[in-house]
Tab-separated table of C-alpha atoms and ligand atoms in Angstrom:
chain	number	residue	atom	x	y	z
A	224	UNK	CA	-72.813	-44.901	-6.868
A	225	UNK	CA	-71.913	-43.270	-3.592
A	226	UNK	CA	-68.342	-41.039	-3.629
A	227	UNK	CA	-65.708	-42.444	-1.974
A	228	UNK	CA	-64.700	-41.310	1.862
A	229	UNK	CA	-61.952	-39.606	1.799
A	230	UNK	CA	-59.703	-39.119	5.284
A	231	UNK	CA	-57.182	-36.620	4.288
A	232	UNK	CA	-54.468	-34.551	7.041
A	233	UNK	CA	-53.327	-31.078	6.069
A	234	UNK	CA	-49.807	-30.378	7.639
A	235	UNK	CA	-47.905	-27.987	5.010
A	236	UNK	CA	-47.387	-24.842	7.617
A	237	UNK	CA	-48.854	-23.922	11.027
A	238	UNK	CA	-52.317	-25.366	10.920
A	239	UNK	CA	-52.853	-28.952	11.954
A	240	UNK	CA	-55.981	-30.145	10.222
A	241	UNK	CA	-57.859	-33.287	9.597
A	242	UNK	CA	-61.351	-33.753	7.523
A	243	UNK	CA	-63.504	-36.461	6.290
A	244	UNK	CA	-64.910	-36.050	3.003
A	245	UNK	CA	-67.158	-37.705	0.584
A	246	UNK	CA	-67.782	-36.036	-2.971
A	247	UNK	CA	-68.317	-32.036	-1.818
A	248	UNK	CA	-70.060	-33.193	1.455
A	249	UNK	CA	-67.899	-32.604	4.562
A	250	UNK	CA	-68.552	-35.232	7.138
A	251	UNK	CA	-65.876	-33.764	9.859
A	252	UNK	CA	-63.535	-30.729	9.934
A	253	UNK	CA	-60.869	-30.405	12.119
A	254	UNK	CA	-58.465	-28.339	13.012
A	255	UNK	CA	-55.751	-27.430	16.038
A	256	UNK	CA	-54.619	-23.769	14.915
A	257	UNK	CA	-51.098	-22.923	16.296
A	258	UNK	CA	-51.482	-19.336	15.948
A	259	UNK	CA	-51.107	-18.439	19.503
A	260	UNK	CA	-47.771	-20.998	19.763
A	261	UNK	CA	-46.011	-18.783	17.019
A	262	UNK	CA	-47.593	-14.991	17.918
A	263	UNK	CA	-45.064	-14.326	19.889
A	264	UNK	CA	-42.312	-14.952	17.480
A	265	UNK	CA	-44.547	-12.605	14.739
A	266	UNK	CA	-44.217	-15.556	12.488
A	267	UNK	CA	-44.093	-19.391	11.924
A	268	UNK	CA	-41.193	-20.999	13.295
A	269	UNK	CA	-40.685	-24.782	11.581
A	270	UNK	CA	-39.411	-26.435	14.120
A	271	UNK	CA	-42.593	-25.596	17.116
A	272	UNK	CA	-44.657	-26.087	14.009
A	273	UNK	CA	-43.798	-29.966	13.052
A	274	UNK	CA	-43.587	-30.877	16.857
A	275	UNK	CA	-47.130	-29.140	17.353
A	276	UNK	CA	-47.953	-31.459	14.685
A	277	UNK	CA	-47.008	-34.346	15.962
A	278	UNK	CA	-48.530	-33.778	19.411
A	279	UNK	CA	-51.809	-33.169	17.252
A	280	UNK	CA	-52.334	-35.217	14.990
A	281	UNK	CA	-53.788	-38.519	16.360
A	282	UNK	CA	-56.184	-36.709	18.610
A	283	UNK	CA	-57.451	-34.874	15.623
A	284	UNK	CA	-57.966	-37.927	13.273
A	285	UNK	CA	-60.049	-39.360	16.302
A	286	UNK	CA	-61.949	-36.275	16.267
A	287	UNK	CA	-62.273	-36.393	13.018
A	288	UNK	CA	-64.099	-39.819	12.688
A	289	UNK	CA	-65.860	-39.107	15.636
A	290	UNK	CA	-67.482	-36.324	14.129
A	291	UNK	CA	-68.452	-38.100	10.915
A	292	UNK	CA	-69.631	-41.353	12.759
A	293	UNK	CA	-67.097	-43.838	11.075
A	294	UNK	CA	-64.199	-45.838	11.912
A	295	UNK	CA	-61.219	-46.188	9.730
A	296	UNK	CA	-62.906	-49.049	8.215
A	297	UNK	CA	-65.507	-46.487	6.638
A	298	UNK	CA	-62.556	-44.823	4.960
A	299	UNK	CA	-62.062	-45.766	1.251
A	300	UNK	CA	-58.578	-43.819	0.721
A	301	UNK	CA	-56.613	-41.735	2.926
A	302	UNK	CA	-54.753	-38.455	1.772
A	303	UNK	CA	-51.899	-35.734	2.372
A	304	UNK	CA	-50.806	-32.677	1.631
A	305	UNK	CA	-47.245	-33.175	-0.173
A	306	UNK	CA	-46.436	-29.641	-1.343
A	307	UNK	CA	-45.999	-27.118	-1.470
A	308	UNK	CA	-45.051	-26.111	2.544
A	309	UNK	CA	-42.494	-26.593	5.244
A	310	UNK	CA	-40.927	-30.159	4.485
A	311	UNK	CA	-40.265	-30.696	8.934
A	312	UNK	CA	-44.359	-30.062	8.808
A	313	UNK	CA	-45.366	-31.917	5.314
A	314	UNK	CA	-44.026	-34.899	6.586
A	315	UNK	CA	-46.267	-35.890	9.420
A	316	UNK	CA	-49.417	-35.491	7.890
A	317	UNK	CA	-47.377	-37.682	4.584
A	318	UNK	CA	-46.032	-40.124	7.409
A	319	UNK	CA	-49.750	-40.564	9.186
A	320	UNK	CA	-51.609	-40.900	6.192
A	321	UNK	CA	-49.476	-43.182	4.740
A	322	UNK	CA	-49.239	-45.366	7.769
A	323	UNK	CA	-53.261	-45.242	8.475
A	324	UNK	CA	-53.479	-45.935	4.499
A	325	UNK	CA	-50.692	-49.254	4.746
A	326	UNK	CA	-52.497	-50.363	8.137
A	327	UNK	CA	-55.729	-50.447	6.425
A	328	UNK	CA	-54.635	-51.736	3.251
A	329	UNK	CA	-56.675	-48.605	1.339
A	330	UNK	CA	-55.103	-46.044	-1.339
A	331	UNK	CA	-52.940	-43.201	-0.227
A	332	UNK	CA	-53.321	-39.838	-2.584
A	333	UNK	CA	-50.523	-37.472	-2.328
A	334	UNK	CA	-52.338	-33.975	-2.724
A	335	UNK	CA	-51.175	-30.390	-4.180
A	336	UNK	CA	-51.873	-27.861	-1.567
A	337	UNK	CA	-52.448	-25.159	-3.562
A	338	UNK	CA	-54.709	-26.905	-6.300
A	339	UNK	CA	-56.773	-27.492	-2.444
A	340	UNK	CA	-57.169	-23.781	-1.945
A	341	UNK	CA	-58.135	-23.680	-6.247
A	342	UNK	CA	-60.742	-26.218	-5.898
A	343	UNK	CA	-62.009	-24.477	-2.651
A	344	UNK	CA	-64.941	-22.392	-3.562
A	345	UNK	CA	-66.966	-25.527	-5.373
A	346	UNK	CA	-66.471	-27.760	-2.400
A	347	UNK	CA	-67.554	-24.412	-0.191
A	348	UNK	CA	-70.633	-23.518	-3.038
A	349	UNK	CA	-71.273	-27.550	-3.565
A	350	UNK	CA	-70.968	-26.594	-7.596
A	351	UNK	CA	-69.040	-28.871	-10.348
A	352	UNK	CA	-65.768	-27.512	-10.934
A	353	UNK	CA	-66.112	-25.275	-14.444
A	354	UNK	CA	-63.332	-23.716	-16.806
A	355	UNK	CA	-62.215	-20.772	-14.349
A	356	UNK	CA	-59.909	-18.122	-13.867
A	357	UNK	CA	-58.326	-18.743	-10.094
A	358	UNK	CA	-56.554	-16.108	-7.752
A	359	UNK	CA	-55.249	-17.841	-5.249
A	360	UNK	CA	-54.058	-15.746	-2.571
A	361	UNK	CA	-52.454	-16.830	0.309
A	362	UNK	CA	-49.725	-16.091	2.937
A	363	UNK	CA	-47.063	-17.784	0.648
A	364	UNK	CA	-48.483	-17.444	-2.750
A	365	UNK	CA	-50.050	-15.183	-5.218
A	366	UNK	CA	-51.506	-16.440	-8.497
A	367	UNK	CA	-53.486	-16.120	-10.949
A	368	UNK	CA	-54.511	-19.425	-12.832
A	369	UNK	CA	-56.147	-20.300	-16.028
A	370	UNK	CA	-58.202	-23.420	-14.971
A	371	UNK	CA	-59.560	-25.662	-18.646
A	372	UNK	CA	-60.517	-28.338	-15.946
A	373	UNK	CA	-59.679	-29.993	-12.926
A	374	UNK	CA	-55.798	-31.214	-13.254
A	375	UNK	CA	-55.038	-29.522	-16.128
A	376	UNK	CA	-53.925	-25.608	-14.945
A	377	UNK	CA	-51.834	-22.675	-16.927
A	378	UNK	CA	-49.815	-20.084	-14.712
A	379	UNK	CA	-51.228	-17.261	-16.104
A	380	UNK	CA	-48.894	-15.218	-13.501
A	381	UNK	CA	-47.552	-15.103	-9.776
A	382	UNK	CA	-45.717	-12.882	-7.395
A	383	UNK	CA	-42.409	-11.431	-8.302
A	384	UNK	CA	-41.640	-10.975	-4.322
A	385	UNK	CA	-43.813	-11.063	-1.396
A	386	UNK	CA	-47.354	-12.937	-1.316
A	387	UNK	CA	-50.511	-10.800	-0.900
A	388	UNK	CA	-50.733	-12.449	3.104
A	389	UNK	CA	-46.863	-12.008	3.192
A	390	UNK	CA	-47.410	-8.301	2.860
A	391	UNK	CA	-50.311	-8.166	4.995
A	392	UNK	CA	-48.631	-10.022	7.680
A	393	UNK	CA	-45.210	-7.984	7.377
A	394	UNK	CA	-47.371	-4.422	7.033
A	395	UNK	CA	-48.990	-5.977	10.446
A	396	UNK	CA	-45.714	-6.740	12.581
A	397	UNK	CA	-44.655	-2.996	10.945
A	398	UNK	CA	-47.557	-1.200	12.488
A	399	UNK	CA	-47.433	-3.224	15.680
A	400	UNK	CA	-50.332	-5.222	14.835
A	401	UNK	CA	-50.457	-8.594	16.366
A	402	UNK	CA	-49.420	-12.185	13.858
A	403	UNK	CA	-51.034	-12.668	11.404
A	404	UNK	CA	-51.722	-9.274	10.677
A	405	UNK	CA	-54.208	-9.898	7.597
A	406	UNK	CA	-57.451	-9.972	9.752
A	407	UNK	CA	-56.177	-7.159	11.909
A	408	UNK	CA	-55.413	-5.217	8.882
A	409	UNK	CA	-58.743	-5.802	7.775
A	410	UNK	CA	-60.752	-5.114	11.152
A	411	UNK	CA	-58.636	-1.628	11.381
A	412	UNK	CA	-59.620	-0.968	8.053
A	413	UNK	CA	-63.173	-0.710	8.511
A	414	UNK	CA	-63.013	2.555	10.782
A	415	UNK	CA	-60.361	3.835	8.331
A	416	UNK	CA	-59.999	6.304	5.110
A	417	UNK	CA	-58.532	4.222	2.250
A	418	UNK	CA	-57.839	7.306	0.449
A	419	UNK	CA	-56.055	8.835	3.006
A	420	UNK	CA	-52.399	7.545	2.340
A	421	UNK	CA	-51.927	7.565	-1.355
A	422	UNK	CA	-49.982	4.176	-1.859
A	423	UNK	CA	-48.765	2.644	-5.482
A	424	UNK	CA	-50.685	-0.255	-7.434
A	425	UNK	CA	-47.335	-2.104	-8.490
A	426	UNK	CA	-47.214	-3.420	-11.924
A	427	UNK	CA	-50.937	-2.651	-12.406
A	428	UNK	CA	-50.668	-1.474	-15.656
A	429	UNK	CA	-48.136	-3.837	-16.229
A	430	UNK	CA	-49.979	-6.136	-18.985
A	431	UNK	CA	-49.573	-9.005	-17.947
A	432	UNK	CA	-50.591	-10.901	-14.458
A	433	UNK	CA	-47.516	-10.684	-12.640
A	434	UNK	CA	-47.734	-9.202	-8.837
A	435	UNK	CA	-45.207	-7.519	-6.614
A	436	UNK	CA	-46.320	-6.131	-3.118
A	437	UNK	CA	-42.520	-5.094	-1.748
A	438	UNK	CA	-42.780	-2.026	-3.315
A	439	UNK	CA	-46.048	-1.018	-1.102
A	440	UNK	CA	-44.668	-2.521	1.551
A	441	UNK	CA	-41.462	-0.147	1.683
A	442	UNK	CA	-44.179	2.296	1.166
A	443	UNK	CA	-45.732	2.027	4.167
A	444	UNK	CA	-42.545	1.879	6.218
A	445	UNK	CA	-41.317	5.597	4.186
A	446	UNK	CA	-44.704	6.903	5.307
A	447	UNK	CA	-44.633	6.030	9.061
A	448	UNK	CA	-42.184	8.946	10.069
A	449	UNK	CA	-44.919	11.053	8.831
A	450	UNK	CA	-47.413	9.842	11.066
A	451	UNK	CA	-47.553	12.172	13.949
A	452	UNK	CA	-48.384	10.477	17.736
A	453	UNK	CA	-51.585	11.325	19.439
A	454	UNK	CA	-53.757	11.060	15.966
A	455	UNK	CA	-55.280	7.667	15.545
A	456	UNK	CA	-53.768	7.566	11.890
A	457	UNK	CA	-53.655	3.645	12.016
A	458	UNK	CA	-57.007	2.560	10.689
A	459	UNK	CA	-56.024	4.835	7.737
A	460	UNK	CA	-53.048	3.788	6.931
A	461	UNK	CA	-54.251	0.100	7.462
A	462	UNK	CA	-57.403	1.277	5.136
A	463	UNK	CA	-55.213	2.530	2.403
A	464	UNK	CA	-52.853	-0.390	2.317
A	465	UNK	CA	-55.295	-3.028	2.143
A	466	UNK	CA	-57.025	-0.713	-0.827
A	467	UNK	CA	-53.723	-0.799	-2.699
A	468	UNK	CA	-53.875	-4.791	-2.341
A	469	UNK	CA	-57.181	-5.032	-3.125
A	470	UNK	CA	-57.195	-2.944	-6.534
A	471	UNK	CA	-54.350	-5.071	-8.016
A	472	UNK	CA	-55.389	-8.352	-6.895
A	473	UNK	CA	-59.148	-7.519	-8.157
A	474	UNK	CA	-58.312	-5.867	-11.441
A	475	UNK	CA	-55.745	-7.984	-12.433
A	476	UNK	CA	-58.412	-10.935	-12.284
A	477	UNK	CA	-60.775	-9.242	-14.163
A	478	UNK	CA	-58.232	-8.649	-16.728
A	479	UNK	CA	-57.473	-12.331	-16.859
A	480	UNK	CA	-60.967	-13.528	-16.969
A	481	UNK	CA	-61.341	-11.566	-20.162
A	482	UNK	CA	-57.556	-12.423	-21.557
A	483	UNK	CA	-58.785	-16.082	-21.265
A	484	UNK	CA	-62.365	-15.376	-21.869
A	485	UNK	CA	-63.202	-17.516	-19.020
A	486	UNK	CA	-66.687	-16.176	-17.391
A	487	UNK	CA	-66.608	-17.581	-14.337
A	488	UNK	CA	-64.069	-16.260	-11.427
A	489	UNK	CA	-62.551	-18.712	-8.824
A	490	UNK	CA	-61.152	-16.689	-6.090
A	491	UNK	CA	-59.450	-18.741	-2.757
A	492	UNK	CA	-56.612	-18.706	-0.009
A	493	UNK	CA	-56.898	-17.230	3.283
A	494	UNK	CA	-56.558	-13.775	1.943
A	495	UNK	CA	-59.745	-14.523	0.634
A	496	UNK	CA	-61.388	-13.688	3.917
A	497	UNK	CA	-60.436	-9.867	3.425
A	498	UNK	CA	-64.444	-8.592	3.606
A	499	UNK	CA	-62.517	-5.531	1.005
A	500	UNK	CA	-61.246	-7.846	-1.577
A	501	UNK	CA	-64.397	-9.709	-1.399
A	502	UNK	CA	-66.557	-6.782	-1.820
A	503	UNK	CA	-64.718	-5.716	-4.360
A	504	UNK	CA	-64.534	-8.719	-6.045
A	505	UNK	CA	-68.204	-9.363	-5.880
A	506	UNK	CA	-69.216	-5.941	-7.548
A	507	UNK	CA	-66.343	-6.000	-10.233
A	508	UNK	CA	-67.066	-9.775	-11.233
A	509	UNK	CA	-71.132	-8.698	-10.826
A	510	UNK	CA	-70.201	-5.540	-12.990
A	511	UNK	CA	-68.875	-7.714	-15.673
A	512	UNK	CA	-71.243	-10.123	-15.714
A	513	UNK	CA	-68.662	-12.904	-14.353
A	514	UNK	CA	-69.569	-15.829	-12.357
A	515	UNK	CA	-68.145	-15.352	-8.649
A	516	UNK	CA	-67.335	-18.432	-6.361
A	517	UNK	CA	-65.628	-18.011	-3.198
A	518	UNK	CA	-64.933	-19.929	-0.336
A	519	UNK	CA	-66.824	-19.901	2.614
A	520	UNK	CA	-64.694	-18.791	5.660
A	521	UNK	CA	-64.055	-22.144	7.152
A	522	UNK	CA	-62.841	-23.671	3.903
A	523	UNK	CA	-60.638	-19.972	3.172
A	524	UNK	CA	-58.037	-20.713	5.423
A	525	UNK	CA	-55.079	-23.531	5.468
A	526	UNK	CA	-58.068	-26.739	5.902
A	527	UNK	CA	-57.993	-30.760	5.155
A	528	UNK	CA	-61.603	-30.671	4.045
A	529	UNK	CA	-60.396	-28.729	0.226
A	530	UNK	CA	-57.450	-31.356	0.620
A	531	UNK	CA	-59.920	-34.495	1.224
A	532	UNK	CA	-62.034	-33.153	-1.874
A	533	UNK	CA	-59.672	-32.732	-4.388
A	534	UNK	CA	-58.723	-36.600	-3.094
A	535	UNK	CA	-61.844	-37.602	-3.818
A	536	UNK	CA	-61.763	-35.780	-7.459
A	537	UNK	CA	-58.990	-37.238	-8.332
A	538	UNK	CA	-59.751	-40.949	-6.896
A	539	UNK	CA	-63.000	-41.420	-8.954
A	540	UNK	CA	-60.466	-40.488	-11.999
A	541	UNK	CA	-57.873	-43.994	-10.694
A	542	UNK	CA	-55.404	-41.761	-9.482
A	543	UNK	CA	-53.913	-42.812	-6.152
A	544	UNK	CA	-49.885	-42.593	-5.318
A	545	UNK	CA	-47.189	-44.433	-3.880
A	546	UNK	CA	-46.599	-44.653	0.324
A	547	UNK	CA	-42.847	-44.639	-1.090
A	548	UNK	CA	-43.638	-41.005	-2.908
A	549	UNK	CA	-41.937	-38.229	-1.114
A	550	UNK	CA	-42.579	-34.730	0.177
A	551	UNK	CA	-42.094	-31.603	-1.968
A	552	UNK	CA	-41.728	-28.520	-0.613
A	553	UNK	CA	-41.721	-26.724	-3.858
A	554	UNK	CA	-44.607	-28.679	-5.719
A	555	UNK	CA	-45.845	-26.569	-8.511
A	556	UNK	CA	-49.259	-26.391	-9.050
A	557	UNK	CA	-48.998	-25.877	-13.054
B	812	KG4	O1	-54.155	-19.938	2.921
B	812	KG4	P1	-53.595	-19.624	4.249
B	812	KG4	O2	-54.386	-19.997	5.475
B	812	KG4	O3	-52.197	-20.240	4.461
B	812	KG4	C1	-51.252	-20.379	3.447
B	812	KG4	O4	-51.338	-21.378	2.690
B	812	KG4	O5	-50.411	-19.470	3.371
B	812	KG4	O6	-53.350	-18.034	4.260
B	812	KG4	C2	-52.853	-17.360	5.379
B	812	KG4	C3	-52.740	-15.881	5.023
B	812	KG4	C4	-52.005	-15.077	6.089
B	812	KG4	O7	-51.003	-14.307	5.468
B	812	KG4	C5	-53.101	-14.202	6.685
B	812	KG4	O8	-52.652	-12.950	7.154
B	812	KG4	C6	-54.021	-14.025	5.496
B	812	KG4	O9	-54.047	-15.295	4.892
B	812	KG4	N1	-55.356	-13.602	5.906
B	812	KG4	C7	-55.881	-12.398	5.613
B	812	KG4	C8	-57.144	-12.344	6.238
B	812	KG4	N2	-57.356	-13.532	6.891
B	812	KG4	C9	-56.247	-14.290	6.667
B	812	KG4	N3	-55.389	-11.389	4.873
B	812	KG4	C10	-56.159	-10.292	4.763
B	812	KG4	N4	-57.370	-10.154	5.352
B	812	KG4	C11	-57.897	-11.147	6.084
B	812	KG4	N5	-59.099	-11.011	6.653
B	813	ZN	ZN1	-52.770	-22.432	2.305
């Protein structure tokens, strides 16, 4: 039998995004990025975000079907993101897939964001999920996740302060760099000496799989004084940042992949697209002889098509939820 279609919207922050799905193929991608609408500000400000939304939205769900050559009556369920994110922004992807879902008398599934970015790299490397250990690693969460299968997940540990892209992006607006200052921290890097600022690995040797990246962060601001004007110090100090990001987050993994003895690696979230930490994580996982899925850069960042698959995962289980279920900002993933 043929998966189901899945229409799912993807609302939780800045990106608006809509995708059609059915099983791991992705019929239509889109998305209206609202980076340059909140650069100026050097972050995401709620209230542009939801009404950037709502302008959006229905031109991106035509798009959408366009793309994949349906109408709504070729959708079989419609989805949402419903946590975790910015409630203003949750609810009009909630409110439009709900409404397109009532309208068309179809199933409405109310999706975790985060277990989207999990279940990322087998939509992106068309592979049947498999018992994993996840990083996720995003601009508002750090994790590390023992997946037994899909559904059922064990925190293995998180983020005591700041998220790996929350320190990028603060290190960024710190050095000047334009928002969001993970891919500029990353293009600086590659002209820069990562040895050349010697900043700390917090809580690397900390035995468990807890992260904190404030530390570095206050790091970086103690060292700028230093830096002395004329000398293009900036890709090195970019360079050894991202380094001290890098060896934590990759390490740490590699430690939990053993602790569960799990041989196959999951990594996803946008600060997935760091070409370091994916280096990195390639030879490490390659060293160790672990299995290494990624997501490809399209599906890395905040997407509906991980949202529309993990709908469709959990559909062909009998899971759908109520149009009356609400938003939650602070959905946990496990
Ligand atoms: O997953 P995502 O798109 O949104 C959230 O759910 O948060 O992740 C966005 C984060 C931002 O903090 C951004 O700076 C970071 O991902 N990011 C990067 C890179 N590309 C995006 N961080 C480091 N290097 C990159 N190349
Ligand atoms: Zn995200």
């Amino acid at each position: 039998m043929q998966p189901s279609v899945v229409l799912a919207l993807e609302t939780s922050c800045d990106e608006t995004a809509v995708a059609v799905v059915q099983g791991n193929a992705v019929l239509a991608s889109e998305i209206a990025s609202q980076i340059k609408i909140h650069q100026p500000y050097g972050g995401v400000v709620p209230e542009l975000a939801s009404r950037n939304h709502i302008v959006n939205v229905k031109p991106l769900v035509q798009a959408a079907l366009k793309s994949a050559g349906l109408d709504l009556n070729g959708i079989d369920a419609f989805a949402a993101t419903s946590g975790p994110g910015l409630a203003s922004s949750l609810l009009v992807g909630n409110t439009v897939a709900k409404a397109l879902a009532v309208s068309t008398r179809r199933p409405f599934l109310a999706i975790n964001h985060m277990e989207g970015h999990l279940l990322s790299p087998f939509l992106s490397e068309k592979a049947d999920p498999c018992p994993s250990v996840a990083l996720i690693v995003s601009g508002g969460h750090t994790m590390i996740v023992d997946m037994k299968e899909v559904g059922d997940y064990e925190l293995l540990g998180r983020t005591r302060d700041d998220a790996a892209g929350e320190a990028f992006d603060k290190v960024g607006k710190m050095l000047g760099l334009p928002y969001p200052g993970g891919p500029e921290i990353d293009r600086m890097s590659k002209s820069g000496n990562p040895d050349a600022f010697d900043f700390p690995r917090s809580m690397l040797h900390s035995g468990d799989f807890a992260f904190s990246f404030s530390g570095l962060k206050t790091s970086v601001l103690y060292r700028l004084p230093e830096v002395v004007d004329g000398v293009n110090w900036l890709p090195d100090m970019c360079a050894s940042f991202q380094e001290a990001v890098v060896d934590v987050l990759v390490e740490k993994t590699i430690a939990a992949a053993k602790h569960t003895g799990k041989d196959c690696v999951a990594a996803s979230g946008g600060v997935t697209c760091n070409s370091r930490l994916r280096g990195q994580l390639t030879q490490r996982c390659a060293k160790e002889g672990l299995r290494l899925l990624m997501p490809s850069h399209a599906l890395t960042t905040d997407n509906a098509a991980m949202i529309g698959y993990v709908a469709g995962l959990k559909f062909a289980e009998g899971f759908t939820s109520s149009v009356t279920a609400d938003i939650d900002p602070n959905l946990a993933l496990a």
